[in-house]
PDB file of C-alpha atoms in Angstrom:
ATOM      1  CA  MET A   1       7.477  27.840 -23.034  1.00  0.00           C
ATOM      2  CA  GLU A   2       8.375  31.152 -21.440  1.00  0.00           C
ATOM      3  CA  GLN A   3      11.621  29.643 -20.121  1.00  0.00           C
ATOM      4  CA  GLN A   4      12.440  28.339 -23.598  1.00  0.00           C
ATOM      5  CA  ILE A   5      11.886  31.769 -25.109  1.00  0.00           C
ATOM      6  CA  ALA A   6      14.020  33.371 -22.449  1.00  0.00           C
ATOM      7  CA  GLU A   7      16.744  30.870 -23.102  1.00  0.00           C
ATOM      8  CA  LEU A   8      16.577  31.587 -26.875  1.00  0.00           C
ATOM      9  CA  ILE A   9      16.906  35.279 -26.216  1.00  0.00           C
ATOM     10  CA  ARG A  10      19.862  34.745 -23.879  1.00  0.00           C
ATOM     11  CA  GLN A  11      21.583  32.579 -26.464  1.00  0.00           C
ATOM     12  CA  ASN A  12      20.976  34.980 -29.325  1.00  0.00           C
ATOM     13  CA  GLN A  13      22.054  38.414 -28.211  1.00  0.00           C
ATOM     14  CA  GLU A  14      24.178  39.498 -31.186  1.00  0.00           C
ATOM     15  CA  LEU A  15      22.864  42.174 -33.475  1.00  0.00           C
ATOM     16  CA  ILE A  16      22.951  39.908 -36.558  1.00  0.00           C
ATOM     17  CA  ARG A  17      21.880  36.309 -36.691  1.00  0.00           C
ATOM     18  CA  ALA A  18      23.795  33.982 -38.986  1.00  0.00           C
ATOM     19  CA  LEU A  19      22.058  30.872 -40.162  1.00  0.00           C
ATOM     20  CA  GLN A  20      23.946  28.087 -41.819  1.00  0.00           C
ATOM     21  CA  ILE A  21      22.099  26.464 -44.646  1.00  0.00           C
ATOM     22  CA  ARG A  22      23.446  23.485 -46.546  1.00  0.00           C
ATOM     23  CA  ASP A  23      23.150  23.761 -50.281  1.00  0.00           C
ATOM     24  CA  HIS A  24      22.981  20.134 -51.394  1.00  0.00           C
ATOM     25  CA  SER A  25      23.621  20.821 -55.078  1.00  0.00           C
ATOM     26  CA  TYR A  26      27.103  22.254 -54.396  1.00  0.00           C
ATOM     27  CA  ASN A  27      27.689  20.577 -50.999  1.00  0.00           C
ATOM     28  CA  HIS A  28      28.959  23.631 -49.245  1.00  0.00           C
ATOM     29  CA  LYS A  29      27.676  25.865 -46.525  1.00  0.00           C
ATOM     30  CA  VAL A  30      26.216  29.267 -47.180  1.00  0.00           C
ATOM     31  CA  THR A  31      25.901  31.768 -44.284  1.00  0.00           C
ATOM     32  CA  VAL A  32      22.934  34.071 -44.614  1.00  0.00           C
ATOM     33  CA  GLN A  33      22.687  37.139 -42.399  1.00  0.00           C
ATOM     34  CA  PHE A  34      19.350  38.392 -40.989  1.00  0.00           C
ATOM     35  CA  GLU A  35      19.332  41.665 -39.062  1.00  0.00           C
ATOM     36  CA  LYS A  36      17.373  41.976 -35.864  1.00  0.00           C
ATOM     37  CA  PHE A  37      14.349  44.268 -35.643  1.00  0.00           C
ATOM     38  CA  ASP A  38      15.332  47.858 -35.146  1.00  0.00           C
ATOM     39  CA  GLU A  39      12.446  49.393 -33.248  1.00  0.00           C
ATOM     40  CA  GLU A  40      13.737  52.929 -33.722  1.00  0.00           C
ATOM     41  CA  ASN A  41      14.152  52.787 -37.513  1.00  0.00           C
ATOM     42  CA  GLU A  42      11.783  50.082 -38.690  1.00  0.00           C
ATOM     43  CA  ASN A  43       8.013  49.679 -38.733  1.00  0.00           C
ATOM     44  CA  PHE A  44       6.940  46.359 -37.133  1.00  0.00           C
ATOM     45  CA  ASP A  45       4.769  45.514 -40.178  1.00  0.00           C
ATOM     46  CA  SER A  46       7.722  45.853 -42.508  1.00  0.00           C
ATOM     47  CA  PHE A  47       9.753  43.674 -40.142  1.00  0.00           C
ATOM     48  CA  ILE A  48       7.093  40.964 -40.318  1.00  0.00           C
ATOM     49  CA  GLU A  49       7.136  41.174 -44.155  1.00  0.00           C
ATOM     50  CA  ARG A  50      10.907  41.060 -44.157  1.00  0.00           C
ATOM     51  CA  ILE A  51      11.115  38.009 -41.907  1.00  0.00           C
ATOM     52  CA  GLU A  52       8.342  36.184 -43.848  1.00  0.00           C
ATOM     53  CA  THR A  53      10.188  36.831 -47.129  1.00  0.00           C
ATOM     54  CA  TYR A  54      13.430  35.673 -45.571  1.00  0.00           C
ATOM     55  CA  LEU A  55      11.915  32.527 -44.142  1.00  0.00           C
ATOM     56  CA  ASN A  56      10.294  31.612 -47.461  1.00  0.00           C
ATOM     57  CA  VAL A  57      13.336  32.410 -49.662  1.00  0.00           C
ATOM     58  CA  GLN A  58      15.687  30.516 -47.341  1.00  0.00           C
ATOM     59  CA  ASN A  59      13.258  27.586 -47.062  1.00  0.00           C
ATOM     60  CA  VAL A  60      13.530  27.595 -43.248  1.00  0.00           C
ATOM     61  CA  PRO A  61      11.563  24.621 -41.816  1.00  0.00           C
ATOM     62  CA  ILE A  62       8.385  25.544 -40.020  1.00  0.00           C
ATOM     63  CA  VAL A  63       9.736  24.075 -36.764  1.00  0.00           C
ATOM     64  CA  ASN A  64      12.653  26.543 -36.819  1.00  0.00           C
ATOM     65  CA  ARG A  65      10.686  29.635 -37.753  1.00  0.00           C
ATOM     66  CA  ALA A  66       9.524  30.596 -34.251  1.00  0.00           C
ATOM     67  CA  LYS A  67      13.031  30.335 -32.916  1.00  0.00           C
ATOM     68  CA  LEU A  68      14.380  32.694 -35.654  1.00  0.00           C
ATOM     69  CA  PHE A  69      11.492  35.093 -35.132  1.00  0.00           C
ATOM     70  CA  VAL A  70      12.037  35.318 -31.365  1.00  0.00           C
ATOM     71  CA  SER A  71      15.806  35.633 -31.729  1.00  0.00           C
ATOM     72  CA  SER A  72      15.323  38.551 -34.154  1.00  0.00           C
ATOM     73  CA  LEU A  73      13.310  40.653 -31.792  1.00  0.00           C
ATOM     74  CA  SER A  74      14.885  43.452 -29.807  1.00  0.00           C
ATOM     75  CA  ALA A  75      14.975  42.940 -26.054  1.00  0.00           C
ATOM     76  CA  LYS A  76      12.447  45.759 -25.479  1.00  0.00           C
ATOM     77  CA  LEU A  77       9.978  44.274 -28.041  1.00  0.00           C
ATOM     78  CA  TYR A  78      10.444  40.773 -26.690  1.00  0.00           C
ATOM     79  CA  GLN A  79       9.586  42.047 -23.213  1.00  0.00           C
ATOM     80  CA  LEU A  80       6.469  43.805 -24.546  1.00  0.00           C
ATOM     81  CA  LEU A  81       5.260  40.623 -26.295  1.00  0.00           C
ATOM     82  CA  LYS A  82       6.132  38.511 -23.287  1.00  0.00           C
ATOM     83  CA  ASN A  83       3.968  40.696 -21.043  1.00  0.00           C
ATOM     84  CA  LEU A  84       1.146  40.784 -23.602  1.00  0.00           C
ATOM     85  CA  LEU A  85       1.133  37.002 -23.978  1.00  0.00           C
ATOM     86  CA  ALA A  86       1.800  36.199 -20.353  1.00  0.00           C
ATOM     87  CA  HIS A  87      -0.479  33.528 -19.118  1.00  0.00           C
ATOM     88  CA  ASP A  88       1.289  32.143 -16.110  1.00  0.00           C
ATOM     89  CA  ILE A  89       1.371  35.114 -13.744  1.00  0.00           C
ATOM     90  CA  PRO A  90       0.066  33.986 -10.355  1.00  0.00           C
ATOM     91  CA  THR A  91      -3.286  35.392  -9.437  1.00  0.00           C
ATOM     92  CA  ASP A  92      -5.183  35.206  -6.192  1.00  0.00           C
ATOM     93  CA  GLN A  93      -8.873  35.904  -6.127  1.00  0.00           C
ATOM     94  CA  THR A  94     -11.117  36.519  -3.152  1.00  0.00           C
ATOM     95  CA  VAL A  95     -12.980  33.578  -1.769  1.00  0.00           C
ATOM     96  CA  GLN A  96     -16.598  33.353  -2.843  1.00  0.00           C
ATOM     97  CA  THR A  97     -19.029  31.929  -0.315  1.00  0.00           C
ATOM     98  CA  VAL A  98     -20.663  28.599  -1.092  1.00  0.00           C
ATOM     99  CA  PRO A  99     -24.417  28.588  -0.643  1.00  0.00           C
ATOM    100  CA  PHE A 100     -25.222  27.109   2.781  1.00  0.00           C
ATOM    101  CA  ALA A 101     -27.472  24.444   1.287  1.00  0.00           C
ATOM    102  CA  LEU A 102     -24.511  23.142  -0.762  1.00  0.00           C
ATOM    103  CA  LYS A 103     -21.749  23.542   1.812  1.00  0.00           C
ATOM    104  CA  GLY A 104     -21.842  19.980   3.138  1.00  0.00           C
ATOM    105  CA  ARG A 105     -21.921  18.388  -0.301  1.00  0.00           C
ATOM    106  CA  VAL A 106     -19.074  20.597  -1.504  1.00  0.00           C
ATOM    107  CA  GLU A 107     -16.913  19.609   1.494  1.00  0.00           C
ATOM    108  CA  ASN A 108     -17.727  15.927   0.850  1.00  0.00           C
ATOM    109  CA  GLU A 109     -16.710  16.316  -2.824  1.00  0.00           C
ATOM    110  CA  ILE A 110     -13.439  18.003  -1.842  1.00  0.00           C
ATOM    111  CA  ASP A 111     -12.704  15.190   0.653  1.00  0.00           C
ATOM    112  CA  ARG A 112     -13.398  12.610  -2.030  1.00  0.00           C
ATOM    113  CA  LEU A 113     -11.082  14.316  -4.522  1.00  0.00           C
ATOM    114  CA  GLU A 114      -8.337  14.506  -1.851  1.00  0.00           C
ATOM    115  CA  ARG A 115      -8.746  10.823  -1.053  1.00  0.00           C
ATOM    116  CA  GLU A 116      -8.479   9.881  -4.698  1.00  0.00           C
ATOM    117  CA  GLY A 117      -5.333  11.984  -5.148  1.00  0.00           C
ATOM    118  CA  ILE A 118      -6.983  14.353  -7.640  1.00  0.00           C
ATOM    119  CA  MET A 119      -6.590  17.307  -5.287  1.00  0.00           C
ATOM    120  CA  GLU A 120      -4.230  17.978  -2.448  1.00  0.00           C
ATOM    121  CA  LYS A 121      -4.568  20.339   0.482  1.00  0.00           C
ATOM    122  CA  VAL A 122      -2.143  23.284   0.670  1.00  0.00           C
ATOM    123  CA  GLU A 123      -1.723  25.840   3.335  1.00  0.00           C
ATOM    124  CA  SER A 124      -1.404  28.792   0.922  1.00  0.00           C
ATOM    125  CA  SER A 125      -0.796  29.373  -2.728  1.00  0.00           C
ATOM    126  CA  GLU A 126      -0.081  32.232  -5.127  1.00  0.00           C
ATOM    127  CA  TRP A 127      -2.626  30.702  -7.455  1.00  0.00           C
ATOM    128  CA  ALA A 128      -6.325  30.789  -6.646  1.00  0.00           C
ATOM    129  CA  THR A 129      -9.588  30.975  -8.563  1.00  0.00           C
ATOM    130  CA  PRO A 130     -13.176  30.894  -7.360  1.00  0.00           C
ATOM    131  CA  VAL A 131     -14.845  27.510  -7.128  1.00  0.00           C
ATOM    132  CA  VAL A 132     -18.312  27.203  -8.628  1.00  0.00           C
ATOM    133  CA  PRO A 133     -20.315  24.159  -7.377  1.00  0.00           C
ATOM    134  CA  VAL A 134     -22.636  22.767  -9.977  1.00  0.00           C
ATOM    135  CA  VAL A 135     -25.438  20.403  -8.962  1.00  0.00           C
ATOM    136  CA  LYS A 136     -25.732  17.496 -11.351  1.00  0.00           C
ATOM    137  CA  THR A 137     -29.142  15.941 -12.279  1.00  0.00           C
ATOM    138  CA  ASP A 138     -28.422  13.038  -9.921  1.00  0.00           C
ATOM    139  CA  GLY A 139     -27.874  15.514  -7.044  1.00  0.00           C
ATOM    140  CA  SER A 140     -24.138  15.079  -6.810  1.00  0.00           C
ATOM    141  CA  ILE A 141     -21.820  18.080  -6.985  1.00  0.00           C
ATOM    142  CA  SER A 142     -19.330  18.944  -9.698  1.00  0.00           C
ATOM    143  CA  LEU A 143     -16.665  21.431  -8.704  1.00  0.00           C
ATOM    144  CA  CYS A 144     -15.829  23.928 -11.469  1.00  0.00           C
ATOM    145  CA  ASN A 145     -13.549  26.940 -11.434  1.00  0.00           C
ATOM    146  CA  ASP A 146     -14.440  30.422 -12.641  1.00  0.00           C
ATOM    147  CA  TYR A 147     -11.348  31.190 -14.773  1.00  0.00           C
ATOM    148  CA  SER A 148     -12.932  34.309 -16.285  1.00  0.00           C
ATOM    149  CA  VAL A 149     -11.706  36.311 -13.319  1.00  0.00           C
ATOM    150  CA  THR A 150      -8.131  35.115 -13.601  1.00  0.00           C
ATOM    151  CA  LEU A 151      -7.564  35.571 -17.350  1.00  0.00           C
ATOM    152  CA  ASN A 152      -4.865  37.861 -18.623  1.00  0.00           C
ATOM    153  CA  PRO A 153      -6.489  41.359 -18.749  1.00  0.00           C
ATOM    154  CA  ASN A 154      -4.692  41.952 -22.083  1.00  0.00           C
ATOM    155  CA  LEU A 155      -6.710  39.184 -23.761  1.00  0.00           C
ATOM    156  CA  ILE A 156     -10.039  39.994 -25.329  1.00  0.00           C
ATOM    157  CA  VAL A 157     -12.535  37.367 -24.223  1.00  0.00           C
ATOM    158  CA  PRO A 158     -15.912  37.149 -26.025  1.00  0.00           C
TER     159      PRO A 158
END
């Protein structure tokens, strides 16, 4: 999704966006202009109100609204939102030790998952999260990941 947003920004760099809307009653095209967000002279709340009004008045389909919104942002604001909403930044966490009593069963479970093609061994990776072995009632091991340590620090998690 981040690549799609970046592509939209790259395609829509002009100051003013022109949308072509077909008016079926007169069968001609009407070009409607929508000015980009001006972060120096406009409050973001008023921009949101302005774009919502525009989208409703122009009857812009819901599937096209996100594209118009993103294309209307200034490059600086887009970068701010991108950083705030970033969820795919590689993170690498320190290895947590597995309890000695579970070590053999954890290794067996990893081997089984590799054999079945669910996991594959890599030499190194930018992505890592701690593994938490959970003992099931039948004594087998379920491998879970502790994603709470790799979440975006800008997100508020309950």
